[in-house]
C-alpha atoms as one frame of an Amber mdcrd trajectory, in Angstrom:
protein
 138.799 139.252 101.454 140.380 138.904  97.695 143.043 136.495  99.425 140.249
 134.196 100.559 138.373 134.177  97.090 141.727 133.643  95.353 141.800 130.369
  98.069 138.738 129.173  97.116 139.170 129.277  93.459 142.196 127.623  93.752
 140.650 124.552  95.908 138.357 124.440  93.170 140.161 124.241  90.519 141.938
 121.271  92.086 138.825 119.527  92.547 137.866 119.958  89.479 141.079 118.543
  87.664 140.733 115.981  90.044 137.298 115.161  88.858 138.008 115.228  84.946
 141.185 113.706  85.354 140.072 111.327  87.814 142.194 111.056  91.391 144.817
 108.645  89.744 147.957 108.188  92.181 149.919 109.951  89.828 148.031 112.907
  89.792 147.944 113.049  93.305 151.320 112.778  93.571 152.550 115.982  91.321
 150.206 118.290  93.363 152.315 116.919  96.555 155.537 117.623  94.965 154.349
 121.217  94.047 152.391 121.592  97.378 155.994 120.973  98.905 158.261 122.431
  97.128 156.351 125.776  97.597 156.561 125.457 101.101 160.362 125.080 100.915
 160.363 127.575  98.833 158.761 130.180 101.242 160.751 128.470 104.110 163.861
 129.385 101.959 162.872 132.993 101.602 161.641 133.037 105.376 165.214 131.747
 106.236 166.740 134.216 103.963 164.752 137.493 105.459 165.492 136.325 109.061
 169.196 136.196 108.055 169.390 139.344 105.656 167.482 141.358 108.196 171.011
 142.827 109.063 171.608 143.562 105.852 168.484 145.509 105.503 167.970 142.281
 102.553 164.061 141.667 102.371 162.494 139.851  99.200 158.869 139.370  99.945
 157.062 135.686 100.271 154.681 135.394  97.444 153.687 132.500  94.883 156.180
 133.831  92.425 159.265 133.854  94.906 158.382 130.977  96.142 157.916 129.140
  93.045 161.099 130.249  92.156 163.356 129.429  94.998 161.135 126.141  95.540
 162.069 124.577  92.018 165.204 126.147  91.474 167.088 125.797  94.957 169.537
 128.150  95.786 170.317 129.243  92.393 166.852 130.476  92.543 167.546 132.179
  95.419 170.576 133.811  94.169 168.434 135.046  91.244 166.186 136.730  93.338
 169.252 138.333  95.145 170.929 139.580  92.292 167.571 141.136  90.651 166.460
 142.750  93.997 170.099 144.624  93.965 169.876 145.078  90.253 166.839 146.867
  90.199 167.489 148.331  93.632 163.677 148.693  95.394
């Protein structure tokens, strides 16, 4: 139910910069960059479980991890490697 909420307030929030800020191309334009490179992101981390499944490798797909391996590529993804092995969970 708290995932849904979280959903809702999000929309909003859009909306609402949208309204102050006014739905200038530009504007529009950012939140599709972010909307996308989020979704690579988690595709990148869904790609990465599938593959690491045999090597018992799991990092779970949430805003942070995505946001991280979305803007920073594969570095990103590397990063998230190398701190799930470092702090060994």
């Amino acid at each position: 139910m708290s995932h849904y909420l979280f959903l809702v307030i999000g929309i909003l929030v859009v909306f609402l910069i949208m309204i102050v800020a006014g739905t200038s191309a530009h504007l529009m334009r950012w939140i599709g960059k972010l909307a996308v490179r989020l979704v690579v992101g988690a595709l990148l981390l869904f790609l990465l479980n599938v593959i690491g499944e045999s090597f018992s490798m799991h990092i779970p797909i949430n805003l942070a991890t995505a946001a991280v391996s979305g803007f920073l590529g594969l570095p990103g993804l590397a990063a998230l490697m190398i701190i799930k092995f470092s702090i060994g969970v």
